[in-house]
């Protein structure tokens, strides 16, 4: 579940609960292909384990997840061609192919882009497809691609002071799992995606995104209480109840919306503004590019200011 040095996702089982912990704290638990693969492995492991009744997803370090790792996104596109290919030379996951497909001097191939990003979506959706309930515990921050994992989970607890949202809606991103409207309704989803604004945990509770938003000091205890209650249920009942509710989302067209969201994500990275953001990140660093993107909105960093 990681490299030869240290796992990027930790896994343990106790008291009918499978605890899956993102473990790249030095990078804000930034998303990489390795992390997604490890997440999928852990979910499958828990799904098959008869001892497990519920999964608990959390993140180690100052926050849950800050999105895709900047080295493998805007700042690293130019250097990607020097990395070891994944999936074989010429595959959609080959860094050389990814780099060429983000070169503004070259012709963008949306099919190659979709083949790459749709694999990430399938990885995040392993949480949704898992036969057992997934509880996600968010502290500190959960932004950008990090929200894909949170929203694909079944129940979300967010610390009252935490920040959760999708700032890349401002430039260089579209939510690929496309669950915002399903989770908070069309109008509130538009309110966030039309501005790239984020919510505090307290606001996430008010908007119906979170099931609880306790103070940070009480988050772990409240999450454990919920997981313990769910774990008392028979696994077969849990599986049936999850399947029942999830069919509602499918009937609303979730899969079709995710296809659009994934295609649109590729488009946003290949607009004039998308290329300019990528170039700025390569020149000044990803954090500086994000600062310049977010400071006019007054919410750079941990703030969830909304005017």
Coordinates of C-alpha atoms in Angstrom, one line a residue:
X1 CA 0.0 0.0 0.0
X2 CA 2.9 2.3 -0.7
X3 CA 6.4 2.6 -1.8
X4 CA 9.3 0.6 -0.5
X5 CA 9.9 3.4 2.1
X6 CA 6.6 4.1 3.7
X7 CA 3.0 3.4 3.0
X8 CA 0.9 6.4 1.7
X9 CA -2.3 4.9 3.2
X10 CA -2.4 3.0 6.5
X11 CA -4.9 0.2 7.3
X12 CA -5.9 -1.5 10.5
X13 CA -9.0 -3.3 11.8
X14 CA -10.4 -3.2 15.3
X15 CA -13.9 -3.6 16.8
X16 CA -15.5 -4.2 13.4
X17 CA -14.1 -0.9 12.0
X18 CA -11.6 -0.8 9.2
X19 CA -9.5 2.4 9.7
X20 CA -8.1 3.8 6.5
X21 CA -5.7 6.7 7.0
X22 CA -4.2 8.9 4.3
X23 CA -0.6 9.2 5.4
X24 CA 1.3 11.8 3.4
X25 CA 1.2 14.5 6.1
X26 CA 4.2 16.4 4.7
X27 CA 2.4 16.9 1.5
X28 CA -1.1 17.6 2.9
X29 CA -2.0 14.0 2.0
X30 CA -1.8 15.1 -1.6
X31 CA -3.3 12.8 -4.1
X32 CA -1.0 10.7 -6.3
X33 CA -1.7 7.6 -8.5
X34 CA 0.0 5.6 -5.7
X35 CA -2.3 7.0 -3.1
X36 CA -5.4 6.2 -5.2
X37 CA -4.2 2.7 -5.8
X38 CA -3.5 2.2 -2.1
X39 CA -6.9 3.5 -1.2
X40 CA -8.6 1.1 -3.6
X41 CA -6.6 -1.8 -2.2
X42 CA -7.7 -0.9 1.3
X43 CA -11.3 -0.5 0.4
X44 CA -11.4 -3.9 -1.3
X45 CA -9.6 -5.5 1.6
X46 CA -12.2 -4.1 4.1
X47 CA -15.1 -5.0 1.8
X48 CA -14.0 -8.7 1.7
X49 CA -13.1 -8.9 5.4
X50 CA -16.1 -10.6 7.3
X51 CA -14.9 -8.9 10.5
X52 CA -15.5 -5.4 9.1
X53 CA -18.9 -3.7 9.3
X54 CA -17.9 -0.1 8.6
X55 CA -14.9 1.8 7.1
X56 CA -13.5 5.0 8.7
X57 CA -11.5 7.2 6.3
X58 CA -9.4 10.0 7.7
X59 CA -6.1 11.8 7.1
X60 CA -2.9 12.1 9.1
X61 CA -1.3 15.5 9.8
X62 CA -2.8 19.0 9.8
X63 CA -5.6 18.3 7.4
X64 CA -7.6 15.6 5.7
X65 CA -6.5 16.2 2.1
X66 CA -5.3 19.3 0.1
X67 CA -6.2 17.8 -3.3
X68 CA -3.9 16.5 -6.0
X69 CA -0.2 16.7 -5.2
X70 CA 1.3 19.8 -6.8
X71 CA 4.3 17.9 -8.0
X72 CA 2.1 15.7 -10.2
X73 CA -0.2 18.5 -11.3
X74 CA 0.4 22.1 -12.5
X75 CA 4.0 22.6 -11.2
X76 CA 5.2 19.2 -12.3
X77 CA 3.7 18.9 -15.8
X78 CA 6.9 20.0 -17.5
X79 CA 9.0 17.5 -15.5
X80 CA 6.6 14.6 -15.8
X81 CA 8.3 13.2 -18.9
X82 CA 11.4 12.3 -16.9
X83 CA 9.5 10.1 -14.5
X84 CA 9.2 6.3 -14.7
X85 CA 6.2 5.5 -16.9
X86 CA 3.2 3.9 -15.2
X87 CA 1.1 1.5 -17.3
X88 CA 3.8 1.2 -19.9
X89 CA 5.3 3.6 -22.4
X90 CA 2.6 5.4 -24.4
X91 CA -0.3 4.6 -22.0
X92 CA -2.6 7.4 -20.8
X93 CA -0.7 7.2 -17.4
X94 CA 2.7 7.6 -19.0
X95 CA 4.1 10.9 -17.6
X96 CA 5.5 11.7 -21.1
X97 CA 2.1 11.3 -22.6
X98 CA 0.5 13.5 -19.8
X99 CA 3.2 16.2 -20.3
X100 CA 2.7 16.2 -24.1
X101 CA -1.1 16.4 -23.7
X102 CA -0.7 19.5 -21.5
X103 CA 1.7 21.3 -23.8
X104 CA -0.1 24.3 -25.3
X105 CA 2.0 24.0 -28.4
X106 CA 0.6 20.5 -29.1
X107 CA -2.9 19.3 -30.0
X108 CA -4.9 18.3 -26.9
X109 CA -6.3 14.8 -27.1
X110 CA -9.5 14.7 -24.8
X111 CA -9.8 10.9 -25.1
X112 CA -6.3 10.5 -23.6
X113 CA -7.1 13.0 -20.9
X114 CA -10.4 11.2 -20.1
X115 CA -8.7 7.8 -20.0
X116 CA -6.3 9.2 -17.4
X117 CA -8.7 11.1 -15.1
X118 CA -11.5 8.5 -15.3
X119 CA -9.2 6.0 -13.6
X120 CA -8.9 8.4 -10.7
X121 CA -12.7 8.8 -10.5
X122 CA -13.1 5.0 -10.5
X123 CA -10.6 4.9 -7.6
X124 CA -12.5 7.5 -5.6
X125 CA -15.8 5.8 -6.4
X126 CA -14.5 2.6 -4.8
X127 CA -15.7 4.2 -1.5
X128 CA -19.2 4.7 -3.0
X129 CA -19.3 1.2 -4.5
X130 CA -18.0 -0.6 -1.4
X131 CA -20.7 -2.8 0.0
X132 CA -20.1 -1.5 3.5
X133 CA -20.7 2.0 4.8
X134 CA -17.8 4.5 4.7
X135 CA -17.6 7.2 7.3
X136 CA -15.2 10.1 6.5
X137 CA -13.7 12.3 9.2
X138 CA -12.4 15.7 8.0
X139 CA -10.2 18.0 10.1
X140 CA -8.2 21.0 9.1
X141 CA -8.9 21.1 5.3
X142 CA -10.5 19.1 2.6
X143 CA -10.3 20.9 -0.7
X144 CA -10.1 20.3 -4.4
X145 CA -9.6 16.6 -5.2
X146 CA -9.8 15.8 -1.5
X147 CA -13.5 16.5 -1.7
X148 CA -13.8 13.6 -4.2
X149 CA -12.9 11.2 -1.5
X150 CA -15.1 12.9 1.1
X151 CA -18.2 13.1 -1.1
X152 CA -17.8 9.5 -2.3
X153 CA -18.1 8.4 1.3
X154 CA -21.5 7.7 2.9
X155 CA -21.3 9.8 6.0
X156 CA -19.2 12.9 6.6
X157 CA -18.1 14.4 9.9
X158 CA -16.3 17.8 9.6
X159 CA -14.6 19.7 12.4
X160 CA -16.5 22.9 13.0
X161 CA -13.5 25.1 12.1
X162 CA -12.3 23.0 9.1
X163 CA -12.5 24.1 5.5
X164 CA -14.1 22.1 2.8
X165 CA -14.7 23.1 -0.8
X166 CA -13.6 23.1 -4.5
X167 CA -11.5 26.3 -5.2
X168 CA -10.3 24.9 -8.6
X169 CA -13.8 25.8 -9.9
X170 CA -12.1 29.2 -10.3
X171 CA -9.6 27.9 -12.8
X172 CA -8.0 24.6 -13.8
X173 CA -10.6 22.2 -12.4
X174 CA -14.0 20.6 -12.5
X175 CA -15.3 18.2 -9.8
X176 CA -14.8 14.9 -11.6
X177 CA -17.0 12.8 -9.2
X178 CA -19.7 15.5 -9.7
X179 CA -21.4 14.8 -6.3
X180 CA -21.9 18.3 -5.1
X181 CA -25.4 18.7 -6.5
X182 CA -26.4 15.3 -5.2
X183 CA -25.1 16.1 -1.7
X184 CA -26.3 19.7 -1.2
X185 CA -28.8 20.4 -4.0
X186 CA -28.5 22.2 -7.3
X187 CA -28.7 25.8 -6.0
X188 CA -26.2 25.4 -3.2
X189 CA -23.8 23.5 -5.5
X190 CA -24.0 26.4 -7.9
X191 CA -23.4 28.8 -5.1
X192 CA -20.1 27.1 -4.4
X193 CA -19.0 26.2 -7.9
X194 CA -19.9 29.7 -9.4
X195 CA -17.4 31.2 -6.9
X196 CA -15.0 28.5 -5.9
X197 CA -15.9 29.3 -2.3
X198 CA -15.5 26.9 0.6
X199 CA -17.6 26.0 3.6
X200 CA -16.6 25.8 7.3
X201 CA -17.5 22.6 9.0
X202 CA -20.3 24.4 10.8
X203 CA -21.7 25.6 7.4
X204 CA -21.3 22.1 5.9
X205 CA -23.6 20.9 8.7
X206 CA -26.1 23.6 8.1
X207 CA -26.1 22.9 4.4
X208 CA -26.6 19.2 4.9
X209 CA -23.2 18.1 3.6
X210 CA -21.9 17.0 7.0
X211 CA -23.9 14.8 9.4
X212 CA -22.0 16.4 12.4
X213 CA -19.6 19.3 12.9
X214 CA -18.2 19.1 16.4
X215 CA -15.3 21.2 17.7
X216 CA -12.0 19.9 16.5
X217 CA -11.2 18.6 20.0
X218 CA -14.3 16.4 19.9
X219 CA -14.2 15.2 16.3
X220 CA -12.4 11.9 16.9
X221 CA -14.7 11.0 19.8
X222 CA -17.9 11.9 17.9
X223 CA -16.7 9.9 14.9
X224 CA -15.9 6.9 17.0
X225 CA -19.3 6.9 18.6
X226 CA -21.0 7.0 15.2
X227 CA -18.8 4.2 13.8
X228 CA -19.4 2.1 16.8
X229 CA -23.2 2.5 16.4
X230 CA -23.0 1.5 12.7
X231 CA -20.8 -1.4 13.5
X232 CA -23.5 -2.9 15.7
X233 CA -25.6 -3.5 12.7
X234 CA -25.6 -6.8 10.7
X235 CA -23.4 -6.5 7.6
X236 CA -26.2 -7.7 5.4
X237 CA -28.5 -5.0 6.6
X238 CA -25.9 -2.4 6.0
X239 CA -25.2 -3.6 2.5
X240 CA -28.9 -3.5 1.6
X241 CA -29.5 -0.1 3.1
X242 CA -26.5 1.4 1.2
X243 CA -27.5 -0.2 -2.1
X244 CA -31.1 1.1 -1.7
X245 CA -30.0 4.7 -1.1
X246 CA -27.3 4.7 -3.8
X247 CA -29.8 3.6 -6.4
X248 CA -31.5 6.9 -5.9
X249 CA -28.3 8.7 -7.0
X250 CA -27.9 6.5 -10.0
X251 CA -31.5 7.2 -11.0
X252 CA -30.7 10.9 -10.9
X253 CA -28.0 10.4 -13.5
X254 CA -24.9 10.3 -11.4
X255 CA -22.8 8.3 -13.9
X256 CA -23.7 10.6 -16.8
X257 CA -22.8 13.6 -14.7
X258 CA -19.5 12.1 -13.7
X259 CA -18.6 11.5 -17.4
X260 CA -19.3 15.2 -18.1
X261 CA -17.4 16.3 -14.9
X262 CA -14.4 14.3 -16.0
X263 CA -14.4 15.6 -19.5
X264 CA -15.0 19.2 -18.3
X265 CA -12.0 18.8 -15.9
X266 CA -9.8 18.2 -19.0
X267 CA -11.3 21.2 -20.8
X268 CA -10.6 23.5 -17.8
X269 CA -6.9 22.6 -17.9
X270 CA -6.7 23.4 -21.6
X271 CA -8.4 26.8 -21.8
X272 CA -6.5 30.1 -22.1
X273 CA -6.9 30.6 -18.4
X274 CA -5.9 27.0 -17.6
X275 CA -2.7 27.2 -19.6
X276 CA -1.9 30.6 -18.0
X277 CA -2.4 29.0 -14.5
X278 CA -0.2 26.1 -15.4
X279 CA 2.5 28.4 -16.7
X280 CA 2.4 30.6 -13.6
X281 CA 2.7 27.5 -11.4
X282 CA 5.7 26.3 -13.4
X283 CA 7.4 29.7 -13.0
X284 CA 6.5 30.7 -9.4
X285 CA 5.4 27.4 -7.8
X286 CA 1.9 26.0 -7.3
X287 CA 1.3 27.7 -4.0
X288 CA 2.0 31.1 -5.4
X289 CA -0.3 30.5 -8.4
X290 CA -3.0 29.4 -6.0
X291 CA -2.4 32.5 -3.8
X292 CA -2.8 34.7 -6.8
X293 CA -6.0 32.9 -7.7
X294 CA -7.6 33.0 -4.3
X295 CA -6.4 36.2 -2.7
X296 CA -8.9 38.4 -4.7
X297 CA -11.7 36.3 -3.1
X298 CA -10.2 36.7 0.4
X299 CA -10.0 33.1 1.2
X300 CA -6.4 31.9 0.5
X301 CA -5.2 29.3 3.0
X302 CA -7.5 28.1 5.8
X303 CA -10.1 30.8 5.4
X304 CA -13.7 30.0 4.3
X305 CA -14.5 33.7 3.8
X306 CA -17.4 34.3 1.4
X307 CA -17.7 38.1 1.2

